[in-house]
mmCIF file of C-alpha atoms in Angstrom:
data_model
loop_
_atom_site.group_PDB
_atom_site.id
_atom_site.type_symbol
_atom_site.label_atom_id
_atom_site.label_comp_id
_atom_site.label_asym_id
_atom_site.label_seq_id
_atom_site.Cartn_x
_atom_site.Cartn_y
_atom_site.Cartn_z
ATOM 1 C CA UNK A 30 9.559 32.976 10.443
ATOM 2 C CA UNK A 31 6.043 32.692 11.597
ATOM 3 C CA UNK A 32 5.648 30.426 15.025
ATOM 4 C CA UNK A 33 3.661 28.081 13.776
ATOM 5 C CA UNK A 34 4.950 27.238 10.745
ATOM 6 C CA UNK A 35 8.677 26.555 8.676
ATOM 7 C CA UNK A 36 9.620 26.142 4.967
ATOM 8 C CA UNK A 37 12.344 23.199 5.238
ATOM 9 C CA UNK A 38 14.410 23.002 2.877
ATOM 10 C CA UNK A 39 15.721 19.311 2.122
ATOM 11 C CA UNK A 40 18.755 18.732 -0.093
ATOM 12 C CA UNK A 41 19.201 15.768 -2.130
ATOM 13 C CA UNK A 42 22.507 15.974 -3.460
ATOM 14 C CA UNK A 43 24.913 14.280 -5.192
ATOM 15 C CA UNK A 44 28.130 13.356 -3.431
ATOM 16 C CA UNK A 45 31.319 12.460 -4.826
ATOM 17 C CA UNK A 46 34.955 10.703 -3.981
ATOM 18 C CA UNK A 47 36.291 14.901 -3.315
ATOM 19 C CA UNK A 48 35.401 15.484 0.240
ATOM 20 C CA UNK A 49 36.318 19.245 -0.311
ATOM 21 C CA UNK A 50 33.949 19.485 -3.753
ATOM 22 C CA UNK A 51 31.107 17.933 -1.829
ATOM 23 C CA UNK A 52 31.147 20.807 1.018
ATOM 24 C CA UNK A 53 31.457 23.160 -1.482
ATOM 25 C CA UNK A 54 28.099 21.814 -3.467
ATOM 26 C CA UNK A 55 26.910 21.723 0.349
ATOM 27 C CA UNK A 56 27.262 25.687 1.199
ATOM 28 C CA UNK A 57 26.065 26.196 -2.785
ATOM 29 C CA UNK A 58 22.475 24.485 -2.098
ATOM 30 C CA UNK A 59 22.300 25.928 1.067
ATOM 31 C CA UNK A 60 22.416 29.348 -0.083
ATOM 32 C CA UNK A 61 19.877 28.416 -3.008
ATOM 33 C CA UNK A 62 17.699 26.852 -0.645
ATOM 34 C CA UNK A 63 17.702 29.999 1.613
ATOM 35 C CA UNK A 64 17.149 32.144 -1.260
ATOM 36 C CA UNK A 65 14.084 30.179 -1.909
ATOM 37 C CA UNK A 66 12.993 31.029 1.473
ATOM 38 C CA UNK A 67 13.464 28.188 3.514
ATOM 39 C CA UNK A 68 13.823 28.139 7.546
ATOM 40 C CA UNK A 69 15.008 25.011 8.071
ATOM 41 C CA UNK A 70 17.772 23.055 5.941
ATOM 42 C CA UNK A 71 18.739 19.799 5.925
ATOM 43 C CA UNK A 72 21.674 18.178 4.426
ATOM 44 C CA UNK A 73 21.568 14.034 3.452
ATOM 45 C CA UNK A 74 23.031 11.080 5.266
ATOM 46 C CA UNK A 75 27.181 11.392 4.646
ATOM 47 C CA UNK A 76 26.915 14.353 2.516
ATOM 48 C CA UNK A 77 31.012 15.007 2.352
ATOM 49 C CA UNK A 78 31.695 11.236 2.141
ATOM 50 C CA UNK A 79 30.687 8.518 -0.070
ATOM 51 C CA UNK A 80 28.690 6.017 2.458
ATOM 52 C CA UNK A 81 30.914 2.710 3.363
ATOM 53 C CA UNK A 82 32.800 1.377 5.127
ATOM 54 C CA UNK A 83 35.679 1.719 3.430
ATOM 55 C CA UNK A 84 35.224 5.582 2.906
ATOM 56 C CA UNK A 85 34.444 6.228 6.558
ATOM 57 C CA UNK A 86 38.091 6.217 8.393
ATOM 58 C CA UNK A 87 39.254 7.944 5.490
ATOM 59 C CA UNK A 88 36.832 10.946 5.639
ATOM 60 C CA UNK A 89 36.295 11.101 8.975
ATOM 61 C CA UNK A 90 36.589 14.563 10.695
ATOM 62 C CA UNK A 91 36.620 15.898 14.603
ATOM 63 C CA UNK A 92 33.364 18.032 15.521
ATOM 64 C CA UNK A 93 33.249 20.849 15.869
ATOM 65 C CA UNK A 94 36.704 21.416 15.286
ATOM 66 C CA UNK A 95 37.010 19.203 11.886
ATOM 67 C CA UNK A 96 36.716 21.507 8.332
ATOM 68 C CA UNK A 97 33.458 20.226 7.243
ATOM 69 C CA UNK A 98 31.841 21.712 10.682
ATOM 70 C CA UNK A 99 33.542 24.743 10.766
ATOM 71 C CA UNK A 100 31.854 25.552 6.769
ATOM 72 C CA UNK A 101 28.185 24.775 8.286
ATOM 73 C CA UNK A 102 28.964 26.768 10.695
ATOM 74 C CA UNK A 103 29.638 29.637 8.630
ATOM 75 C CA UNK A 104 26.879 28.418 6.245
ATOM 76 C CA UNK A 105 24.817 28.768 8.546
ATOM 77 C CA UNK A 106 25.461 32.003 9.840
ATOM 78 C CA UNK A 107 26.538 33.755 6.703
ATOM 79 C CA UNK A 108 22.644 32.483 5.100
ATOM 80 C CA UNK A 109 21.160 33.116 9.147
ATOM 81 C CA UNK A 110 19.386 29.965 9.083
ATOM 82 C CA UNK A 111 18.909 26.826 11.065
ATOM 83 C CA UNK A 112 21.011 24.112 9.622
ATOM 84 C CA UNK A 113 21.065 20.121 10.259
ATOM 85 C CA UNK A 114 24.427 19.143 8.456
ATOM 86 C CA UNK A 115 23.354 15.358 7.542
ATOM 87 C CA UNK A 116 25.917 13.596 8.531
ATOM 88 C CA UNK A 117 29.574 12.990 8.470
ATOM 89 C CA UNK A 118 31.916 10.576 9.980
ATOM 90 C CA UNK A 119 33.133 12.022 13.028
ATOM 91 C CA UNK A 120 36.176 10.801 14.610
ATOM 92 C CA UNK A 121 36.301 10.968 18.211
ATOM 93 C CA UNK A 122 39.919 10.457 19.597
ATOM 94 C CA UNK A 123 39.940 7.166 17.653
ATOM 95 C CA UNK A 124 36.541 6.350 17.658
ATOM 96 C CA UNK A 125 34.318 6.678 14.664
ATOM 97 C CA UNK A 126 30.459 7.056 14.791
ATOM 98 C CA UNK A 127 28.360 8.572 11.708
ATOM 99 C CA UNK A 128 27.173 11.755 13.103
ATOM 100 C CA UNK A 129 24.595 14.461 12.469
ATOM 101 C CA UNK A 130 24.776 18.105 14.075
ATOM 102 C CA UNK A 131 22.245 20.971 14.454
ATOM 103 C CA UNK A 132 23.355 24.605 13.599
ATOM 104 C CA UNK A 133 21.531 27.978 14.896
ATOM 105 C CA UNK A 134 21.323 31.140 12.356
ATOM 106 C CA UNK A 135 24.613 32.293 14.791
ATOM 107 C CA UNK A 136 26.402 29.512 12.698
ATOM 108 C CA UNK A 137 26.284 27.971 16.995
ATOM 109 C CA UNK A 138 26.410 24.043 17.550
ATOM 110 C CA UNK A 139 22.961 23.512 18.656
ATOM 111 C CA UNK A 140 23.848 19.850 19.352
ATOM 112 C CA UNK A 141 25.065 16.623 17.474
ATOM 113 C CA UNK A 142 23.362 13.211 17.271
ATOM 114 C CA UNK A 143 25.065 9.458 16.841
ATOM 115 C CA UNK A 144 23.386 7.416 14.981
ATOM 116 C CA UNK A 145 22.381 5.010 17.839
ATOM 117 C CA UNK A 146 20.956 1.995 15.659
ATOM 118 C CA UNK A 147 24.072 0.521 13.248
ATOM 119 C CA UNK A 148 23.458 -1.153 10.168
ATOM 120 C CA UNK A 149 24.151 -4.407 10.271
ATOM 121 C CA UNK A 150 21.828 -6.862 7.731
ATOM 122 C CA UNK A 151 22.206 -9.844 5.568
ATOM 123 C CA UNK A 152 19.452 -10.315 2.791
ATOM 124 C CA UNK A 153 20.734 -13.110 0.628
ATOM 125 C CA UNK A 154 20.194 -11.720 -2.640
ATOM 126 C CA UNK A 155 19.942 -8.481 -2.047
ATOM 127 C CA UNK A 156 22.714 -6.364 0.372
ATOM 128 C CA UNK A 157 25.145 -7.304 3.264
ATOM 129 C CA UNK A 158 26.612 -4.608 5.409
ATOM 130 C CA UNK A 159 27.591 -4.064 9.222
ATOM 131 C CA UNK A 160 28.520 -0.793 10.150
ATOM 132 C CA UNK A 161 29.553 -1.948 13.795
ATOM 133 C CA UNK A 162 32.678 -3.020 11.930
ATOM 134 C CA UNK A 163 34.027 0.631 11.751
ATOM 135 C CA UNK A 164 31.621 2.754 13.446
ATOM 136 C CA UNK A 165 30.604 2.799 17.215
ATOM 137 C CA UNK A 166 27.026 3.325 18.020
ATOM 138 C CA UNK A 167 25.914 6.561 19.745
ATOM 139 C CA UNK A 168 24.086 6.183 22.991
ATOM 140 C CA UNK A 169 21.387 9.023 23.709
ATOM 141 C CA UNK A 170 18.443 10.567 21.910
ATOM 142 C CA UNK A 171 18.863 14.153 20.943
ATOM 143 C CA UNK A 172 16.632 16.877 20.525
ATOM 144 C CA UNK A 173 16.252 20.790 20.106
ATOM 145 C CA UNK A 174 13.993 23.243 19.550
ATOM 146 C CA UNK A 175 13.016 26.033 16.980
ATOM 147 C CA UNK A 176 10.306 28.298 18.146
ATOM 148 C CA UNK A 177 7.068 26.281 19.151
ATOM 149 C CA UNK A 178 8.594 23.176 17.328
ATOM 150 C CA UNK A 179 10.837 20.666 18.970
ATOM 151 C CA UNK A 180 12.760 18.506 16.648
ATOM 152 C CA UNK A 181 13.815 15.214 16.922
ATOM 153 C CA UNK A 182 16.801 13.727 15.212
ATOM 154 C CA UNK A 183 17.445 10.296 13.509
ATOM 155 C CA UNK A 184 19.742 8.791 11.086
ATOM 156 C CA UNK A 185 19.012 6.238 8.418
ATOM 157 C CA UNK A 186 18.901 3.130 10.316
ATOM 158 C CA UNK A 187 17.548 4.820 13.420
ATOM 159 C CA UNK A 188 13.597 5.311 11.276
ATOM 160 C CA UNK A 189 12.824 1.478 11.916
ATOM 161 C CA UNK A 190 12.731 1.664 15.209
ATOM 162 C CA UNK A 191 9.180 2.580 16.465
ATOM 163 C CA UNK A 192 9.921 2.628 19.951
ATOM 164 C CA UNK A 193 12.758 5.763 19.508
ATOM 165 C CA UNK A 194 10.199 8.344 17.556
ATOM 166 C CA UNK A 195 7.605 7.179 20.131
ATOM 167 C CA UNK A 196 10.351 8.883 22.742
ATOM 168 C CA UNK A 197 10.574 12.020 20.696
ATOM 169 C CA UNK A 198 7.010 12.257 20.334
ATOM 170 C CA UNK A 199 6.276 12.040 24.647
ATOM 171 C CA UNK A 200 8.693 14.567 24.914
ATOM 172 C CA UNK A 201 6.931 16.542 22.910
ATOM 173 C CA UNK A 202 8.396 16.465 19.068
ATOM 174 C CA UNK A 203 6.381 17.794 16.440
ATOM 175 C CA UNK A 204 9.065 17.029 13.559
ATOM 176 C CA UNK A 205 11.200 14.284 13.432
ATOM 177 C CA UNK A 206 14.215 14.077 10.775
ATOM 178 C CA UNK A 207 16.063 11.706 9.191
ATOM 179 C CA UNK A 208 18.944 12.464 6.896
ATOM 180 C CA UNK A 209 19.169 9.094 5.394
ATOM 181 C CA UNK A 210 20.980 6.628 3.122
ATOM 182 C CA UNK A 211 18.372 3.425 1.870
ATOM 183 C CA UNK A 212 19.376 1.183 -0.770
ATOM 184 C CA UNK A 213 18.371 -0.401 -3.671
ATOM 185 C CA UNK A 214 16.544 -2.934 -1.878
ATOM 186 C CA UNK A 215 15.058 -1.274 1.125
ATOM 187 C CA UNK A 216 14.484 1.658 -0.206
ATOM 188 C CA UNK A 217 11.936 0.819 -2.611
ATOM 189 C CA UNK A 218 9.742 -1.194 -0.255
ATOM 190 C CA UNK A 219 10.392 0.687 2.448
ATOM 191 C CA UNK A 220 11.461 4.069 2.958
ATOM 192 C CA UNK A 221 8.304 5.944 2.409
ATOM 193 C CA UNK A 222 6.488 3.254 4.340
ATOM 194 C CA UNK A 223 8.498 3.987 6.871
ATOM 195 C CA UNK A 224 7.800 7.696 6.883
ATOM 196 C CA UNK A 225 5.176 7.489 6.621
ATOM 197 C CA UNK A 226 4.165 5.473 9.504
ATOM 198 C CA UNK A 227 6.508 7.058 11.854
ATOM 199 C CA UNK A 228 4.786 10.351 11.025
ATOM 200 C CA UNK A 229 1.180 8.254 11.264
ATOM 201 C CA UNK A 230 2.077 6.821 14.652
ATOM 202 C CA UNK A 231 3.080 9.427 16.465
ATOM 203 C CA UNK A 232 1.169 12.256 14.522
ATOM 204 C CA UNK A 233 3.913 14.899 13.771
ATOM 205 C CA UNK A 234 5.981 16.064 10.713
ATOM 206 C CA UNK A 235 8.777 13.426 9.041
ATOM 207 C CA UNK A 236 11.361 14.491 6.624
ATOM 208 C CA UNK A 237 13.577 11.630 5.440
ATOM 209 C CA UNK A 238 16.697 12.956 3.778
ATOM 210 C CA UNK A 239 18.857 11.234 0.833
ATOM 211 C CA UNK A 240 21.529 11.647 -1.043
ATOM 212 C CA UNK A 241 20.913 11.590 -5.001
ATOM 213 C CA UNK A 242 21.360 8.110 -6.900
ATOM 214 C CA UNK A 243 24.719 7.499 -8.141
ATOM 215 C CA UNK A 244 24.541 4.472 -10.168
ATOM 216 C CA UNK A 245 28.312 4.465 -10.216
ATOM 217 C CA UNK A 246 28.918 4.058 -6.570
ATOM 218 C CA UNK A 247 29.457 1.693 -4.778
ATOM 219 C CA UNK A 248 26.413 1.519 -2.469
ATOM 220 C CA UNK A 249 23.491 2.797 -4.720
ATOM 221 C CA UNK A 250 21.217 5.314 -2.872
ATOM 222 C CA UNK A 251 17.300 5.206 -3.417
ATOM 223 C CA UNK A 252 17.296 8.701 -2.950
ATOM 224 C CA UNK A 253 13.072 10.012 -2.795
ATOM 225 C CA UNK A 254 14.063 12.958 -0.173
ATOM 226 C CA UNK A 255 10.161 13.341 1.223
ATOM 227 C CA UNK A 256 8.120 15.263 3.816
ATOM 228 C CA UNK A 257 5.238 13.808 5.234
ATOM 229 C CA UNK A 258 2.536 15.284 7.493
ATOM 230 C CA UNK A 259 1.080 14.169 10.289
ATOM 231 C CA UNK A 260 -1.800 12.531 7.995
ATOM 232 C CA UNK A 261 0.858 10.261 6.305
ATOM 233 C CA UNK A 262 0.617 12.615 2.782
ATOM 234 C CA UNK A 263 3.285 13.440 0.785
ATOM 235 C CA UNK A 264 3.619 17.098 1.623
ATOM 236 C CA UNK A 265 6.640 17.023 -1.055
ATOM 237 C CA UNK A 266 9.067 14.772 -2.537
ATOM 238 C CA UNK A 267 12.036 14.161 -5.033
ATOM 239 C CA UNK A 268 13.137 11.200 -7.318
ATOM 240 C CA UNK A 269 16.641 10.183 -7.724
ATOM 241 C CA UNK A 270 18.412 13.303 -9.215
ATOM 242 C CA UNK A 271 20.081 16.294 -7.055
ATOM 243 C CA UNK A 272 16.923 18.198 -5.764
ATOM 244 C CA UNK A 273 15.968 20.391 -3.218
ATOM 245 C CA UNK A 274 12.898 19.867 -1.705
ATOM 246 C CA UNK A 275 10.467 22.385 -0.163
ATOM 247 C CA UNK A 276 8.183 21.571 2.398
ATOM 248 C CA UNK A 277 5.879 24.020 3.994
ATOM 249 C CA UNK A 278 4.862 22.674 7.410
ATOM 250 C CA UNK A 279 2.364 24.065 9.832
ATOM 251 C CA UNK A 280 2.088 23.050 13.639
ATOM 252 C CA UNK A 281 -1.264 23.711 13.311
ATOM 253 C CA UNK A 282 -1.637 20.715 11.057
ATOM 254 C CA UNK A 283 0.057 18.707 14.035
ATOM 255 C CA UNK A 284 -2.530 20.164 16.800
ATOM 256 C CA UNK A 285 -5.380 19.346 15.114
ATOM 257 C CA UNK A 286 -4.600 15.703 14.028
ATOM 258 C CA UNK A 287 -4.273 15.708 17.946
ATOM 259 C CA UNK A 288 -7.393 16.864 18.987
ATOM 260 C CA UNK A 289 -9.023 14.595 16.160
ATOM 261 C CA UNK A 290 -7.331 11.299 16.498
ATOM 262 C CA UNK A 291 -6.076 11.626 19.979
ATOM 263 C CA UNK A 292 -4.305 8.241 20.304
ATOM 264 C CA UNK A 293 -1.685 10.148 22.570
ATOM 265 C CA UNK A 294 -3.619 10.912 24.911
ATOM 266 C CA UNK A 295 -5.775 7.451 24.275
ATOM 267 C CA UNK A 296 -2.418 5.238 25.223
ATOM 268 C CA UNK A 297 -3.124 2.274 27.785
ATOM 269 C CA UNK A 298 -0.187 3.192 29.895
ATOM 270 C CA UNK A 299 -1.258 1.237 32.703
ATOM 271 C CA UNK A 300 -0.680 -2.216 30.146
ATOM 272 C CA UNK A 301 2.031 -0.899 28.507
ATOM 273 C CA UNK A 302 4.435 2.029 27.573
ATOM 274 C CA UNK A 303 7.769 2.828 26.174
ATOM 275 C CA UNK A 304 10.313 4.103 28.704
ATOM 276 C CA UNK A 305 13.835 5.540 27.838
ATOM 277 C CA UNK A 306 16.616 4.414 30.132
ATOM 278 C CA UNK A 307 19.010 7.207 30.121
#
């Protein structure tokens, strides 16, 4: 794996009722996407688990001691690759929170991330649905590093909120992922605007990460698994159907959009700025 650069491999699969069926189509695109020389793989938003609330006490696992984390580990370390497992719903001594983890090529828990923005909306019309009825929210922003690129980690929900990726970007991201889960109604207006500006404002990498349209479930995903670069294109994308998506990224891409456009460094700090307060 060169320094500067990563093949990410971004699965858009389909997920079903069978919790153990969907890990297995998991480690399956894994390996293919491995094979196909990716770096970097990342599984979608509630890969083992269809997404609701209903579904989410009844799939919910322990981390890393639960079955689903113990197979990316081994996925990871039997394909020696660097592995963000989507997310599952963990259960934490009672507590459930929809959680995505980060796996080194030694199949090691690099580190997990709670989705720390819940879904909780009302568009008459369109979709109603509030997570914070089952799920707790996670409380810290969560980070780690590959080589020269530091990656900062989302989920779903957690993409419309500028003021977060601003965070990853000061401390110093130069990819930010989102295994994610839009709708019907969202997604269509919104989920590659939203990737698109998060990768525009803060001048890094975004992948946003779905899980394959079921029309038979009962929360329809948009699916449209992208990359974008730190120019706002479309480095690669998918439709609705089980994909994988290759993406090769280049930090070089990210340092000279800094040097060019240098609204980092260009920030009026002394009228305004965003802070974190952990």
């Amino acid at each position: 794996m060169a320094a500067k650069k990563l093949r990410l491999g971004l699965i858009q699969m389909a997920v079903g009722d069978d919790k153990v069926e969907n890990v297995k189509r998991a480690v399956s695109l894994i390996k293919r996407a491995v094979e196909n020389g990716s770096s970097l793989v990342v599984l979608p938003e509630c890969f083992n688990s269809p997404y609701g609330l209903k579904h989410f006490p009844k799939y919910a696992e322990s981390i890393p001691q639960g079955d689903t984390a113990k197979a990316l580990s081994a996925a990871a370390k039997e394909n020696k690759v660097y592995l963000i497992g989507g997310s599952i719903p963990e259960n934490d001594n009672g507590q459930l929170y929809n959680t995505c983890t980060a796996w080194d090529p030694s199949g090691d828990l690099i580190c997990s991330h709670r989705k720390v923005h819940l879904f909780d909306i009302d568009i008459p019309g369109g979709i109603t649905f509030q997570e914070s009825k089952v799920l707790k929210p996670g409380k810290s922003l969560t980070t780690f590093n590959i080589g020269e690129w530091k990656v900062g980690l989302g989920i779903c929900y957690d993409m419309r909120f500028a003021e977060m990726a601003r965070l990853y970007s000061k401390s110093g991201c130069n990819l930010l992922v989102y295994p994610g889960a839009f709708n019907m109604t969202t997604g269509p207006l919104h989920w590659e605007l939203l990737t698109k500006a998060r990768a525009i404002d803060n001048e890094l990498y975004v992948a946003a990460v779905s899980p394959a349209q079921d029309k038979t479930a009962d929360y329809v995903a948009f699916g449209h698994t992208m990359a974008v670069d730190p120019w706002g294109k479309v480095v690669s994308a998918a439709q609705f159907e089980e994909d994988i998506v290759y993406a090769d990224i280049d930090l070089s891409v990210v340092e000279k959009m800094r040097q060019q456009i240098p609204i980092l460094s260009q920030r009026r700090t002394d009228l305004y700025d965003t802070i974190s307060k952990d």
